[in-house]
C-alpha atoms as a printed R data frame, in Angstrom:
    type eleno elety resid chain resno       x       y       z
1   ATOM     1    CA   UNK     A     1  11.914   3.060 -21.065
2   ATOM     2    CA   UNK     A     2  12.882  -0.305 -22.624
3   ATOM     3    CA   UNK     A     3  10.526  -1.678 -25.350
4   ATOM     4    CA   UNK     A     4   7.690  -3.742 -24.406
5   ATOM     5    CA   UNK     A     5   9.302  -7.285 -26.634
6   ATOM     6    CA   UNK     A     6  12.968  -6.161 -26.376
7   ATOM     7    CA   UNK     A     7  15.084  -9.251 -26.625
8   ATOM     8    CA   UNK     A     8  15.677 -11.587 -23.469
9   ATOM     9    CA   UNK     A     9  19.524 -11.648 -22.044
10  ATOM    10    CA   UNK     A    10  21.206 -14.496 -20.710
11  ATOM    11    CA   UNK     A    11  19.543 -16.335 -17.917
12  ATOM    12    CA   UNK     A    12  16.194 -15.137 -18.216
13  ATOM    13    CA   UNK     A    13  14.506 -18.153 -18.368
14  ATOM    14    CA   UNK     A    14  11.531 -18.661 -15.918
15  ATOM    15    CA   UNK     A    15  10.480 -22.109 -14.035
16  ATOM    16    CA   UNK     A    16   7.348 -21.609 -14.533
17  ATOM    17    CA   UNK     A    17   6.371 -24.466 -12.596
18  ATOM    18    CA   UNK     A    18   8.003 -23.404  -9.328
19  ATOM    19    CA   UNK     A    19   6.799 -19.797  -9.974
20  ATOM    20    CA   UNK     A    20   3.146 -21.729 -10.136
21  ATOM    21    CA   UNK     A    21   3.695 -23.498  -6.857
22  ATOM    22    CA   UNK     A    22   4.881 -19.661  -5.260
23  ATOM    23    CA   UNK     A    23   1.686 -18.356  -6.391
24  ATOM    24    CA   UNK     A    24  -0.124 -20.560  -5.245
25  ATOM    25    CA   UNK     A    25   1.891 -20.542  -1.829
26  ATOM    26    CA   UNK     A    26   1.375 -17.034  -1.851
27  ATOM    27    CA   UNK     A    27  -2.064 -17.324  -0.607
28  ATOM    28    CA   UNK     A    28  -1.939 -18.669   2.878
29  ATOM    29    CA   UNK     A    29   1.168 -17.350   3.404
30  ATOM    30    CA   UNK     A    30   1.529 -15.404   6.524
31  ATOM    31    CA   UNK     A    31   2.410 -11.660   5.774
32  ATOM    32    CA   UNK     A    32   5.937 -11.829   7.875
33  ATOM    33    CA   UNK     A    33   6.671 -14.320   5.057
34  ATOM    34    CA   UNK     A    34   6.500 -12.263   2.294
35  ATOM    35    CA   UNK     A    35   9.923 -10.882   2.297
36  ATOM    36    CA   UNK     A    36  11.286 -14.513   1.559
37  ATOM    37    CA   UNK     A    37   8.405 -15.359  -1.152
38  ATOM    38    CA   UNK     A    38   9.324 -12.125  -2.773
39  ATOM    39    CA   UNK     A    39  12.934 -13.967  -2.865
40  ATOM    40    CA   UNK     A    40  11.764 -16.703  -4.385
41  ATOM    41    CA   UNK     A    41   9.515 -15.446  -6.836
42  ATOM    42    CA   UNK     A    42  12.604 -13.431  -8.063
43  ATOM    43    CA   UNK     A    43  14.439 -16.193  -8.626
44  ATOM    44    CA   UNK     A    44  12.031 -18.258 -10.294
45  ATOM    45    CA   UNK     A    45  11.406 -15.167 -12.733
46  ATOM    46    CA   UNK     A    46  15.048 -15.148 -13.553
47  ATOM    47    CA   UNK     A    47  16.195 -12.274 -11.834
48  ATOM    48    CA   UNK     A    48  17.736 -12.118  -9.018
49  ATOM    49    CA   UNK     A    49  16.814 -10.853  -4.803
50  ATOM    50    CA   UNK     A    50  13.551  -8.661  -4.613
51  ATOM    51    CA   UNK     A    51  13.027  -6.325  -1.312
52  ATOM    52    CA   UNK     A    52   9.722  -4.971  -0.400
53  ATOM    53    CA   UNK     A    53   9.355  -0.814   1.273
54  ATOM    54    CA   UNK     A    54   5.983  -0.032   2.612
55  ATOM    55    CA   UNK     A    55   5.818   3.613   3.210
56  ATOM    56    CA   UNK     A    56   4.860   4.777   6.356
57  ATOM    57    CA   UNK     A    57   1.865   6.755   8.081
58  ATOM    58    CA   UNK     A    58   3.312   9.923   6.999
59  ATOM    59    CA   UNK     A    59   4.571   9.174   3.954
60  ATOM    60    CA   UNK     A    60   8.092   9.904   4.711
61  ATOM    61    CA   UNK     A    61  10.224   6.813   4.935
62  ATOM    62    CA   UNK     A    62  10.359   3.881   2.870
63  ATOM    63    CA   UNK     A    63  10.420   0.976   5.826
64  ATOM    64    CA   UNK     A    64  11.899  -2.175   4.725
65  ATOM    65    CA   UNK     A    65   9.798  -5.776   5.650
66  ATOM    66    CA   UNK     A    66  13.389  -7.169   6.302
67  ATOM    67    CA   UNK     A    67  13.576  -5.802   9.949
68  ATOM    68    CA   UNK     A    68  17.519  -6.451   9.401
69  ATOM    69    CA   UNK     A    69  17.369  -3.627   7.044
70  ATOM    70    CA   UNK     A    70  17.318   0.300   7.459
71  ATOM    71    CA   UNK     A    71  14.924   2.840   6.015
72  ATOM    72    CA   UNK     A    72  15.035   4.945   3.080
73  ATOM    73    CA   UNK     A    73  14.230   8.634   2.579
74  ATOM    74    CA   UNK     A    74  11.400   9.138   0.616
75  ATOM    75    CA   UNK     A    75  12.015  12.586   0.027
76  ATOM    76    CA   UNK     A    76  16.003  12.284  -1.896
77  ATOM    77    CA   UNK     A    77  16.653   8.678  -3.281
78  ATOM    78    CA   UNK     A    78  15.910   6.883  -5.810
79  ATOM    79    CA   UNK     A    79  13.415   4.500  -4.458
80  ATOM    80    CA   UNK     A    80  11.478   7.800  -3.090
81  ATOM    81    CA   UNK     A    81  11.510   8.952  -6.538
82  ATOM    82    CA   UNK     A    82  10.018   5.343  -7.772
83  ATOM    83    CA   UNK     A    83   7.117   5.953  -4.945
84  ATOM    84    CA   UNK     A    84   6.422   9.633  -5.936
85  ATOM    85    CA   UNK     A    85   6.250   9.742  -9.756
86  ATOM    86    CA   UNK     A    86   5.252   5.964 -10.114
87  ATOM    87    CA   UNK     A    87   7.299   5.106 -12.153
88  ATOM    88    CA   UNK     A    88  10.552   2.694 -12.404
89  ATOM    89    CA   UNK     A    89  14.033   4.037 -11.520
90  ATOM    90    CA   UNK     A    90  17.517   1.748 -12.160
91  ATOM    91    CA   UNK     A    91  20.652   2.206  -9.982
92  ATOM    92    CA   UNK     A    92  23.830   0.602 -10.191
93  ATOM    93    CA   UNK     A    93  24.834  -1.480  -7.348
94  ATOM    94    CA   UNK     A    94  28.560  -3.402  -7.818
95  ATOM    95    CA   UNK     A    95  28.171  -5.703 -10.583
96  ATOM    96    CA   UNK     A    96  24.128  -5.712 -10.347
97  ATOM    97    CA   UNK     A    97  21.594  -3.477 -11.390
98  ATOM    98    CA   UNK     A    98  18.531  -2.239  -8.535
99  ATOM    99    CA   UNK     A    99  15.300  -1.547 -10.156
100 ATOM   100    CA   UNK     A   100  12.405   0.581  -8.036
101 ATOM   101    CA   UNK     A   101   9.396  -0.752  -8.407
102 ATOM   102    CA   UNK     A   102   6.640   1.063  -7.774
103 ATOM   103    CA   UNK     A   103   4.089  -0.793  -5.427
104 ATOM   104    CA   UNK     A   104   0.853   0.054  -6.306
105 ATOM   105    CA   UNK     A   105  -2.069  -1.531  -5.773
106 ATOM   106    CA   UNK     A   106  -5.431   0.196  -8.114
107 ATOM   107    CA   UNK     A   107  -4.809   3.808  -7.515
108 ATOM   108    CA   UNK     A   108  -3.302   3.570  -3.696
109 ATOM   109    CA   UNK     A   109   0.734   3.441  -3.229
110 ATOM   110    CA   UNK     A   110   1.733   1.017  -0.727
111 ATOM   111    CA   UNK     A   111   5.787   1.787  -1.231
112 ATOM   112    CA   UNK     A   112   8.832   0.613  -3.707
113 ATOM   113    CA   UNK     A   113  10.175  -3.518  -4.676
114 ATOM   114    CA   UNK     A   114  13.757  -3.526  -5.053
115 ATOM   115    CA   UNK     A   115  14.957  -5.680  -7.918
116 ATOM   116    CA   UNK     A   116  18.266  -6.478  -8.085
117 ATOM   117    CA   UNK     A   117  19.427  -8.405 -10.817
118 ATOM   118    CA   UNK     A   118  22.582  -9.020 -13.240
119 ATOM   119    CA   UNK     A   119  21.599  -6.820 -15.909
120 ATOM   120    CA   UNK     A   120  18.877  -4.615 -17.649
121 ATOM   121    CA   UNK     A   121  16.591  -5.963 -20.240
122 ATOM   122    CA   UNK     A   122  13.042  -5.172 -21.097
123 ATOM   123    CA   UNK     A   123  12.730  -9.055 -20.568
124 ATOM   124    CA   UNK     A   124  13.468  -8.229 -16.522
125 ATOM   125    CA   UNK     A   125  12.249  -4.558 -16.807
126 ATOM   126    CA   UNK     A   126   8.749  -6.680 -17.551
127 ATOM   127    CA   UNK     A   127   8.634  -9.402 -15.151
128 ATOM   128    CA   UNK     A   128   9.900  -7.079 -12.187
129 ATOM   129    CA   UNK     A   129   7.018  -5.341 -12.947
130 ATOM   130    CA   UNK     A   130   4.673  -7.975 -13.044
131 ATOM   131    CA   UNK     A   131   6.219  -9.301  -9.469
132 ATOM   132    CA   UNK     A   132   5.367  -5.393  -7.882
133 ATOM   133    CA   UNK     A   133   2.118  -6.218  -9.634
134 ATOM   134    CA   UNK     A   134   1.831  -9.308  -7.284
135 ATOM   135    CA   UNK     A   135   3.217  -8.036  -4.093
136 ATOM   136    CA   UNK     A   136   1.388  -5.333  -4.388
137 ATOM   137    CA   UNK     A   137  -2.277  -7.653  -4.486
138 ATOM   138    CA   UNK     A   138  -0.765  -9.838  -1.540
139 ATOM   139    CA   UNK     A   139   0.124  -6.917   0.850
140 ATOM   140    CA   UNK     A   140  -3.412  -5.313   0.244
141 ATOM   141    CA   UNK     A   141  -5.092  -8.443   1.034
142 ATOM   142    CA   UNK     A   142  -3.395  -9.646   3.640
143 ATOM   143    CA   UNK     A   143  -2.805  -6.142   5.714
144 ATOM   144    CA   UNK     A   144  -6.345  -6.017   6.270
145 ATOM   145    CA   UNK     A   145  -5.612  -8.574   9.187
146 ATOM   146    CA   UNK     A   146  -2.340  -8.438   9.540
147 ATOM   147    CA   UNK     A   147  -1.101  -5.901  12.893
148 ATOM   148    CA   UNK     A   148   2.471  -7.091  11.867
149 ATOM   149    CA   UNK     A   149   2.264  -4.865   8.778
150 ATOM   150    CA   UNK     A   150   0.735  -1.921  10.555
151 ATOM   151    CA   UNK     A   151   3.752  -1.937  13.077
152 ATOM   152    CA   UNK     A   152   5.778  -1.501  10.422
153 ATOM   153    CA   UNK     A   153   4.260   1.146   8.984
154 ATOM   154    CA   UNK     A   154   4.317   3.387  12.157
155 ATOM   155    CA   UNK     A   155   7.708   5.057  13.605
156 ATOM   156    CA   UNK     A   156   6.073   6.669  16.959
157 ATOM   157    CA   UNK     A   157   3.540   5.187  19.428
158 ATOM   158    CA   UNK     A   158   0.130   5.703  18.497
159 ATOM   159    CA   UNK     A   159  -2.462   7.024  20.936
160 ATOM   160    CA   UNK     A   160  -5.767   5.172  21.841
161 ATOM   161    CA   UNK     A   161  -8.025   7.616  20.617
162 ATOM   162    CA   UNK     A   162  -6.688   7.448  17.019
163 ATOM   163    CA   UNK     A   163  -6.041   3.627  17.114
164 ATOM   164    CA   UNK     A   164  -9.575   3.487  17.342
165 ATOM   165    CA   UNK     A   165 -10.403   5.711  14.977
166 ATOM   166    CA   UNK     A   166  -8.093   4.822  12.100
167 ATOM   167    CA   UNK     A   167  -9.546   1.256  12.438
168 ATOM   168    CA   UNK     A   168 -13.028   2.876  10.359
169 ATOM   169    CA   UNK     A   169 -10.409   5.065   7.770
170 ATOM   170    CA   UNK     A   170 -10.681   3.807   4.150
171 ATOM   171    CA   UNK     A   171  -7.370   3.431   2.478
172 ATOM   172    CA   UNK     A   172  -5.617   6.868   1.537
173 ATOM   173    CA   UNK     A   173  -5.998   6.557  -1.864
174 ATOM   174    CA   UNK     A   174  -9.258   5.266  -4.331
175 ATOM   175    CA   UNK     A   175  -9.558   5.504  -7.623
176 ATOM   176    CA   UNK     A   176  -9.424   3.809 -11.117
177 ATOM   177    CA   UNK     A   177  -9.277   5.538 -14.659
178 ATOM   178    CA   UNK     A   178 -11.752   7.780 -14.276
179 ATOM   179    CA   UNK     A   179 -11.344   9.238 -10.616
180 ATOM   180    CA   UNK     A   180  -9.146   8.837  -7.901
181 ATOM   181    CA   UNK     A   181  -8.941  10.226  -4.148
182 ATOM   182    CA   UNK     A   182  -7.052  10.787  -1.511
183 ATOM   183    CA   UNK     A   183  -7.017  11.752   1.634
184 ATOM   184    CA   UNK     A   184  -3.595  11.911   4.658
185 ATOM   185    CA   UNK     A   185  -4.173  12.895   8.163
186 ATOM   186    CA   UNK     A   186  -2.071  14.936  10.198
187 ATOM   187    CA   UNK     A   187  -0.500  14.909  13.036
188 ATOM   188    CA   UNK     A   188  -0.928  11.225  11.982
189 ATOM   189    CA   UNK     A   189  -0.746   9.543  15.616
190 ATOM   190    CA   UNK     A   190  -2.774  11.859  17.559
191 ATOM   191    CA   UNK     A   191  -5.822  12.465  15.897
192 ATOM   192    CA   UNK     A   192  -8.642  11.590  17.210
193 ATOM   193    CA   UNK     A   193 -11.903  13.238  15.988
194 ATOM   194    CA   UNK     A   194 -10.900  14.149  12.623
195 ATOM   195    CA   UNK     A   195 -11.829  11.864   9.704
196 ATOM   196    CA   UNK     A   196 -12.245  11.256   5.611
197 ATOM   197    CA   UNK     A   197 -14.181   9.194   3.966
198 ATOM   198    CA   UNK     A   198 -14.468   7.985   0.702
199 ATOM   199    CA   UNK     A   199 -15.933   5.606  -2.319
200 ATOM   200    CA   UNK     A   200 -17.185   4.899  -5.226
201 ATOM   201    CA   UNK     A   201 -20.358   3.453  -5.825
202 ATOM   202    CA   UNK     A   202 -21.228   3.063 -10.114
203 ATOM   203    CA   UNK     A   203 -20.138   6.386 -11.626
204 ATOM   204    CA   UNK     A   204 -20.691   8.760  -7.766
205 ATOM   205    CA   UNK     A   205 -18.200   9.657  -6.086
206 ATOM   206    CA   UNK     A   206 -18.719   9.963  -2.267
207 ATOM   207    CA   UNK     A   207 -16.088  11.816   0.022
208 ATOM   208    CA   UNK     A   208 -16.334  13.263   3.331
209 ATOM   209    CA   UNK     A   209 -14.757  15.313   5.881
210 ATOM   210    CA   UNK     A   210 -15.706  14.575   9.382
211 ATOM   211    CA   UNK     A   211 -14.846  16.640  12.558
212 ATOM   212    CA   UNK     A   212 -15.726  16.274  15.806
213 ATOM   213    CA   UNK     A   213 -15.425  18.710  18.579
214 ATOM   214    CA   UNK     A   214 -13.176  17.225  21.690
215 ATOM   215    CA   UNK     A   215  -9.627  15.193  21.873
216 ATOM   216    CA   UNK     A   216 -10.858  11.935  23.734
217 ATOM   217    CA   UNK     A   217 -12.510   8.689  22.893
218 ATOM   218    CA   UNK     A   218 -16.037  10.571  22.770
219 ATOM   219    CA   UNK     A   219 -14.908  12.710  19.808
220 ATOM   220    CA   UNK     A   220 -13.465   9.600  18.268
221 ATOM   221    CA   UNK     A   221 -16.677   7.731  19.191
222 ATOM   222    CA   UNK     A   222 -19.224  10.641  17.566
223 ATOM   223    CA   UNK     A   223 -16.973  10.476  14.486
224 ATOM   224    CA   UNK     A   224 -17.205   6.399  14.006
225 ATOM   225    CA   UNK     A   225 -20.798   6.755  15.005
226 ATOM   226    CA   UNK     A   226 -21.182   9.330  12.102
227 ATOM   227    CA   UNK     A   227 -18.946   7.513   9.187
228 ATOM   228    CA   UNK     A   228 -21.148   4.295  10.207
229 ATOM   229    CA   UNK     A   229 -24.472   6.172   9.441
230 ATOM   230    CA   UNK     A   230 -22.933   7.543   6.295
231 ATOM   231    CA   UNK     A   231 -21.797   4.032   4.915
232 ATOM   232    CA   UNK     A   232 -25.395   2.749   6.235
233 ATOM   233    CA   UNK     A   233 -27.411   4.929   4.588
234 ATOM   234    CA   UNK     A   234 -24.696   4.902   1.158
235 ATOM   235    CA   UNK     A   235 -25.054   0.532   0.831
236 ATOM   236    CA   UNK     A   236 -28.710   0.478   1.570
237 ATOM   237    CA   UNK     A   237 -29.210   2.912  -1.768
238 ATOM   238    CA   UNK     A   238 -29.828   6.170  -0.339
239 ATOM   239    CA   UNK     A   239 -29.089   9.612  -1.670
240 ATOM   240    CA   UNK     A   240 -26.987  12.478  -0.429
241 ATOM   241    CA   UNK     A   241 -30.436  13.749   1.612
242 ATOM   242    CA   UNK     A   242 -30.559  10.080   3.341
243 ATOM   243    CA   UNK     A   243 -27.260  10.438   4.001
244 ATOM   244    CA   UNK     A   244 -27.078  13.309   5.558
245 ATOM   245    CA   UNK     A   245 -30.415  12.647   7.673
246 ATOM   246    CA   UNK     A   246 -28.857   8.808   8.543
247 ATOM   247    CA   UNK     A   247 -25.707  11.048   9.851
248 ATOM   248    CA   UNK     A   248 -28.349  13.477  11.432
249 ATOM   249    CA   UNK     A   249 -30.213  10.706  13.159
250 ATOM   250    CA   UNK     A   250 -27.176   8.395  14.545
251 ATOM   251    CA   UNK     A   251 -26.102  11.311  16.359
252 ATOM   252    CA   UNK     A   252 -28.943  12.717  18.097
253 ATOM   253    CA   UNK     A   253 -29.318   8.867  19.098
């Protein structure tokens, strides 16, 4: 690991005006965009092209946002490496150095930035850090209305049933210093009554397992219907016991 004030290398320096004007671009930018504003940002940071990888459903492939571009292994290369253990990994490339980013956004990974630049520093080791840092905020924000970054997230057709249903799921992962969860569900595009839930409200942490007997909407319905009452009954103040009654209620209803 380089040191955190190692010396800066030769054409480091950073407009930090245009890198203002990016960030504030960044905001109503659409989310197809963000493979070119990643480019930029690099640039104006001194280093060189930046790629993002979002990780897919099953957490098997790294899937480029540059549709031009193939897939990585997650399981195997480098960049799955990055993903797995969170942490950075440098390969050579030609006459330019690729650093994996991790892309991490609180306690969830979202996938891998690809860095490539002239050479290694702890001057670009920082700043390509602080740009996964920022990618990582703009593709949590804007995937919550964004189908474009679902589709690429998914290799198979998903079914209706658990279309549906993953539109209640939480994200896969929660967490901050003090507790973190997660949660994958399998087979990821044909599930249809089986759920988690989780969150944190002050120092509690709230999970749950749902299950629902059937493999049709209804079993996806009576599993919404039942996360609903949970979350209800959770942000109006209640205790496990309302909970579990709010749950109770909603589905003799």
């Amino acid at each position: 690991m380089d040191p955190p004030h190692a010396p800066a290398g030769p054409g480091t320096a950073v407009d930090e005006t245009r890198l203002e004007e990016l960030i504030i671009e960044a905001q109503t930018s659409l989310p197809f965009e963000l493979p070119d504003l990643a480019n930029r940002c690099a640039s104006a940071l001194g280093l060189g092209t930046a790629l993002i990888y979002l990780v897919d459903l099953q957490q098997q492939l790294l899937i480029p946002l540059d549709e031009t571009m193939e897939p990585l292994l997650v399981e195997g290369s480098l960049a799955g490496w990055a993903y797995r253990t969170v942490t950075p990994r440098v390969d050579d490339a030609a006459d330019d150095v690729i650093i994996w980013m991790p892309l991490v956004d609180g306690a969830e990974r979202l996938g891998v930035l690809a860095v490539r630049t002239a050479s290694l520093d702890g001057v670009r080791m920082r700043r390509s850090r602080m740009l996964a840092y920022l990618f990582a905020m703009l593709i949590t924000s804007k995937r919550a209305y964004s189908d474009w970054l679902a589709a690429r997230a998914r290799t198979a057709t998903m079914r209706l049933p658990t279309e549906m249903l993953r539109a209640f799921l939480p994200s896969h992962t929660i967490g901050s210093s003090r507790c973190v969860s997660t949660a994958v569900l399998e087979p990821a595009y044909d599930v249809v009554g089986d759920a988690f839930d989780h969150s944190v409200v002050k120092d509690i942490l709230h999970t749950m397992i749902l299950d629902s007997m059937g493999h049709d909407l209804n079993s996806g319905l009576t599993t919404s219907v039942a996360m609903a009452a949970a979350r209800n009954a959770r942000r109006g103040g209640g205790d496990l016991a309302d909970i579990v009654g709010s749950v109770d209620q909603a589905l003799a209803q």
